[in-house]
mmCIF file of C-alpha atoms in Angstrom:
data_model
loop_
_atom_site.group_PDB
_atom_site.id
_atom_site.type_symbol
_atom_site.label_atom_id
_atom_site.label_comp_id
_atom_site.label_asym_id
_atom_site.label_seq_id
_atom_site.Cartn_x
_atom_site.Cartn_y
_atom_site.Cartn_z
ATOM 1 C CA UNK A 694 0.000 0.000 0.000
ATOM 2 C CA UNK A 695 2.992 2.239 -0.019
ATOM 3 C CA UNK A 696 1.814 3.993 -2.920
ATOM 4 C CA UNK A 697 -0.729 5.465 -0.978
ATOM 5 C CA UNK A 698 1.488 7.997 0.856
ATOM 6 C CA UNK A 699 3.982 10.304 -1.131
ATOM 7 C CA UNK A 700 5.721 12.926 0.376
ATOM 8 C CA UNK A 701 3.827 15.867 -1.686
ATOM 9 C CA UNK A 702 0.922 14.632 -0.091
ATOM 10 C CA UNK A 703 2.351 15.493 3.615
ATOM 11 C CA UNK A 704 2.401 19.165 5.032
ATOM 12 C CA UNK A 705 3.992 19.696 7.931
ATOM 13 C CA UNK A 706 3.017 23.067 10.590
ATOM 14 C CA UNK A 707 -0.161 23.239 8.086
ATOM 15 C CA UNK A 708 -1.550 27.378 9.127
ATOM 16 C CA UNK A 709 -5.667 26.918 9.155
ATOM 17 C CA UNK A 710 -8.157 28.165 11.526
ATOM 18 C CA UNK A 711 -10.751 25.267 11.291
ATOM 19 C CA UNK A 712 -11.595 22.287 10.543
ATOM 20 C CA UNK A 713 -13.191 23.342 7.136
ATOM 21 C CA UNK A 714 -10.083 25.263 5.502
ATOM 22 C CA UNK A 715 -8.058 22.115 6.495
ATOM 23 C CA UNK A 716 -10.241 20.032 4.836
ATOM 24 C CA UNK A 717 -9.697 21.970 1.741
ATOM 25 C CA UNK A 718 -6.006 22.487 1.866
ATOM 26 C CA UNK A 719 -6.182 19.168 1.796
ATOM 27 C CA UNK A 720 -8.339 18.503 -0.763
ATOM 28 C CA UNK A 721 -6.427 20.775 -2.572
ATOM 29 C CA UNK A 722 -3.106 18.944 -1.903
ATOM 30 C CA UNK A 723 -4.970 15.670 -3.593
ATOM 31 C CA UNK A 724 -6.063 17.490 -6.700
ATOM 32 C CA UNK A 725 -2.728 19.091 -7.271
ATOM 33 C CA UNK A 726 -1.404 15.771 -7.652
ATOM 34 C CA UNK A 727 -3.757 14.165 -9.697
ATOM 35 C CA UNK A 728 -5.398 11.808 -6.929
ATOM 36 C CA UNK A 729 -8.945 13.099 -7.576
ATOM 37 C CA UNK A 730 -10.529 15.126 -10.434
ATOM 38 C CA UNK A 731 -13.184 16.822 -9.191
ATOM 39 C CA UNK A 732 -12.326 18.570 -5.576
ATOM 40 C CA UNK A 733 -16.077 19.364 -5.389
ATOM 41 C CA UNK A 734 -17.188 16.113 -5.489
ATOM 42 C CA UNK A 735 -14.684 14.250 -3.014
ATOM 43 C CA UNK A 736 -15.159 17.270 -0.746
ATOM 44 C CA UNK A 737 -19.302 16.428 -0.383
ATOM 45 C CA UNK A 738 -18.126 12.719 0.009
ATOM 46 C CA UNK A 739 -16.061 13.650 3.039
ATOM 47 C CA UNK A 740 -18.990 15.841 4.438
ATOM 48 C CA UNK A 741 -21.141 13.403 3.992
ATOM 49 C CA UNK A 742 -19.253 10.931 5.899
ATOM 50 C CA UNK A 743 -18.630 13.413 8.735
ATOM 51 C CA UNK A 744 -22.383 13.686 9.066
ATOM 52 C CA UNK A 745 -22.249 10.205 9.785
ATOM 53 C CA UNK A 746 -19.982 10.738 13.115
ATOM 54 C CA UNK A 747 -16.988 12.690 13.897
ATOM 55 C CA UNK A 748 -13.329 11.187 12.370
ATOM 56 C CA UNK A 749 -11.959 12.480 15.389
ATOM 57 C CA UNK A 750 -10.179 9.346 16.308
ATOM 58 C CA UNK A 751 -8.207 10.640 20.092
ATOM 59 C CA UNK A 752 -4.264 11.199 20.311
ATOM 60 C CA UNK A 753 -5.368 14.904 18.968
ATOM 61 C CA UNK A 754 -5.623 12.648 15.113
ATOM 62 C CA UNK A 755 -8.510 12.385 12.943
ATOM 63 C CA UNK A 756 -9.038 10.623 9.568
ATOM 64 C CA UNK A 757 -12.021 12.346 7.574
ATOM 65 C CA UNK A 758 -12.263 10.127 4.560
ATOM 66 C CA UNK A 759 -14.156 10.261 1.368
ATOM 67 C CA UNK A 760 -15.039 7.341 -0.997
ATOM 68 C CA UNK A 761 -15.853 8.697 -4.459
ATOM 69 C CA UNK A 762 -15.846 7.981 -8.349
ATOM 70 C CA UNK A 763 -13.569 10.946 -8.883
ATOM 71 C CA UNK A 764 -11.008 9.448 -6.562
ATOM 72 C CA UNK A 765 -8.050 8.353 -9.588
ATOM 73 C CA UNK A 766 -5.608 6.420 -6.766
ATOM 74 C CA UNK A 767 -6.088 5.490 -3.316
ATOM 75 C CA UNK A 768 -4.577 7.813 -1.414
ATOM 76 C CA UNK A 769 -3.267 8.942 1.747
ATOM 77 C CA UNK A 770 -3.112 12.914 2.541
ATOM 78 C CA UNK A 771 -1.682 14.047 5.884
ATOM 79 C CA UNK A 772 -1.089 17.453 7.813
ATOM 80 C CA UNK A 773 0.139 18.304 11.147
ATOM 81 C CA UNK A 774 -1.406 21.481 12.157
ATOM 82 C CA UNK A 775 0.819 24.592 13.569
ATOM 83 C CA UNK A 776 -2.448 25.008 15.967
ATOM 84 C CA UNK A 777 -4.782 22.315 17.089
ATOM 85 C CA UNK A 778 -8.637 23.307 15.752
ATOM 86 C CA UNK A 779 -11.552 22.149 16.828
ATOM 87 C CA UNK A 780 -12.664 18.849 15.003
ATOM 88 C CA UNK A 781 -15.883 17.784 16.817
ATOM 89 C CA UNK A 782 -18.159 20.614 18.096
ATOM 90 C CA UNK A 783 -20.650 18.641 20.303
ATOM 91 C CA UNK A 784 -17.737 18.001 22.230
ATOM 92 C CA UNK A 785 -14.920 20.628 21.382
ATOM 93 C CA UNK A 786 -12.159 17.531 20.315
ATOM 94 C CA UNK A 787 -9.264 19.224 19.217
ATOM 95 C CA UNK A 788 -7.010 17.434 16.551
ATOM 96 C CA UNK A 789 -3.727 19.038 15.191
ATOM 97 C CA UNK A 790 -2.741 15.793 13.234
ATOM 98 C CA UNK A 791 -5.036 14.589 9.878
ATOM 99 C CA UNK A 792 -4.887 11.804 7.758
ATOM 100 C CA UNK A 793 -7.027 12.105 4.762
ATOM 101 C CA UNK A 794 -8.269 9.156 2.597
ATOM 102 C CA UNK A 795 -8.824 9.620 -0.668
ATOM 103 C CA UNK A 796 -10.675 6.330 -1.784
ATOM 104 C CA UNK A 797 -11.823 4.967 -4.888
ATOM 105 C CA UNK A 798 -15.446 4.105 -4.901
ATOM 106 C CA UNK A 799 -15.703 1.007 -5.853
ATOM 107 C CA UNK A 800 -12.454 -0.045 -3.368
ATOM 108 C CA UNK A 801 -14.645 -0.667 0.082
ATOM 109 C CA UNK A 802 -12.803 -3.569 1.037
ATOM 110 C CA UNK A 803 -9.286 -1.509 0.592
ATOM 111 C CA UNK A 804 -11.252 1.622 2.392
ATOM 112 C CA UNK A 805 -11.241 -0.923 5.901
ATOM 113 C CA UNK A 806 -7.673 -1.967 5.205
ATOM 114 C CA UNK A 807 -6.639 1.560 5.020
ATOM 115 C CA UNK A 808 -8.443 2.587 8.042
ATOM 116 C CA UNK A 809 -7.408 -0.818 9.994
ATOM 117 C CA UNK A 810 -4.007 0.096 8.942
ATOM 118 C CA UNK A 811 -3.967 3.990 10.260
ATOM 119 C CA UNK A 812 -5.513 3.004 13.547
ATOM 120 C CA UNK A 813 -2.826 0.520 13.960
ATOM 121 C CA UNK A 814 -0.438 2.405 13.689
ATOM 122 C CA UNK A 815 -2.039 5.295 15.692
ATOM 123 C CA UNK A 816 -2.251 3.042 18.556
ATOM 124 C CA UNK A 817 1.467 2.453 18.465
ATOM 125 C CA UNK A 818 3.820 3.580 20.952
ATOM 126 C CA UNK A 819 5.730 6.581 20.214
ATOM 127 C CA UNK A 820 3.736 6.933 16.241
ATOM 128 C CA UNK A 821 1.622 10.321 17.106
ATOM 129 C CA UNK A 822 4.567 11.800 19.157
ATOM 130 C CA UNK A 823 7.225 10.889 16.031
ATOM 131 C CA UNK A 824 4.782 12.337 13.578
ATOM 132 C CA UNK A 825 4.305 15.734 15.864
ATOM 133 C CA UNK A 826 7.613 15.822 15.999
ATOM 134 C CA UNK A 827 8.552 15.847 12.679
ATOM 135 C CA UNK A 828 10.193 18.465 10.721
ATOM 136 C CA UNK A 829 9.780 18.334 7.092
ATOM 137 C CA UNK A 830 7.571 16.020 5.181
ATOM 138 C CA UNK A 831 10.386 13.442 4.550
ATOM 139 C CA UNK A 832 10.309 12.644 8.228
ATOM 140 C CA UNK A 833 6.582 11.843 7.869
ATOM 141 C CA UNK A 834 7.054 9.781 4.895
ATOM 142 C CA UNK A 835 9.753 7.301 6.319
ATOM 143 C CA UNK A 836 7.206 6.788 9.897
ATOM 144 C CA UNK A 837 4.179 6.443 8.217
ATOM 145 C CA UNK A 838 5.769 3.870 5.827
ATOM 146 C CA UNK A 839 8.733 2.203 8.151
ATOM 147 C CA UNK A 840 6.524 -0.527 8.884
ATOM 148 C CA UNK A 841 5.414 -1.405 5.459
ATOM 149 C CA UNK A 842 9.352 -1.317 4.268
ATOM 150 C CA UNK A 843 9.276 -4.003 6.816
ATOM 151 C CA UNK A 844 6.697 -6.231 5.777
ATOM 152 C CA UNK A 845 8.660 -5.832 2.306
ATOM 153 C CA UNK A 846 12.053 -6.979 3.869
ATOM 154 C CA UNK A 847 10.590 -10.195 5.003
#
């Protein structure tokens, strides 16, 4: 699944004042790569699944995710935030770390994998702290993918 992260797809110290312009900085990041084509369309998917409940996941991390026809590669989008914003309002959750999946409709089985996968390795010791304390978007890339290099090696 490595080909799910890429390092243009990481920004570290992200500046936004909600939840909504991080969403779209993100969505933004996915179209500027050619991940989706239409940033309208995966942004009402990921609305529509954060009607469903909040991705606010603890450790300060959600994972808003969107499964859509105008999703071109499976993808993985993440942002540490310079300040934490407010993620779910009924209970004012703060997050400052996001993963965003990008996820091709028809791909529901690969959607749990993915999301099995990130809560894994949120629930890992030392994971959320390496990723806060990242500096550049290289740093990201090698923790969020040191365990699938790994998997690879045996």
């Amino acid at each position: 699944m490595s080909n799910l992260y890429s390092e243009k797809l990481i920004s570290v110290n992200m500046d936004v004042v909600s939840k909504d312009s991080a969403i779209e900085q993100l969505i933004c990041m996915l179209e500027k790569e050619g991940r989706i084509n239409s940033s309208a369309e995966f942004r009402d998917s990921v609305y529509e699944r954060e009607l469903e409940s909040s991705t606010e996941v603890g450790e300060y991390t959600a994972i808003p995710h969107g499964r859509s026809e105008t999703v071109n590669d499976n993808s993985v989008c993440i942002a540490t935030l310079k300040k934490p914003v407010i993620w779910n309002f009924e209970t004012n959750e703060e997050i400052d770390i996001i993963f965003m999946l990008a996820v091709k409709k028809d791909s529901s089985d690969t959607h749990i994998e993915i999301l099995s996968e990130l809560a894994s390795k949120i629930m890992e010791e030392n994971f959320i702290s390496n990723i806060k304390k990242a500096d550049n978007e290289n740093e990201i890339y090698h923790i969020i993918t040191k365990k699938e290099e790994k998997k690879k090696k045996k």
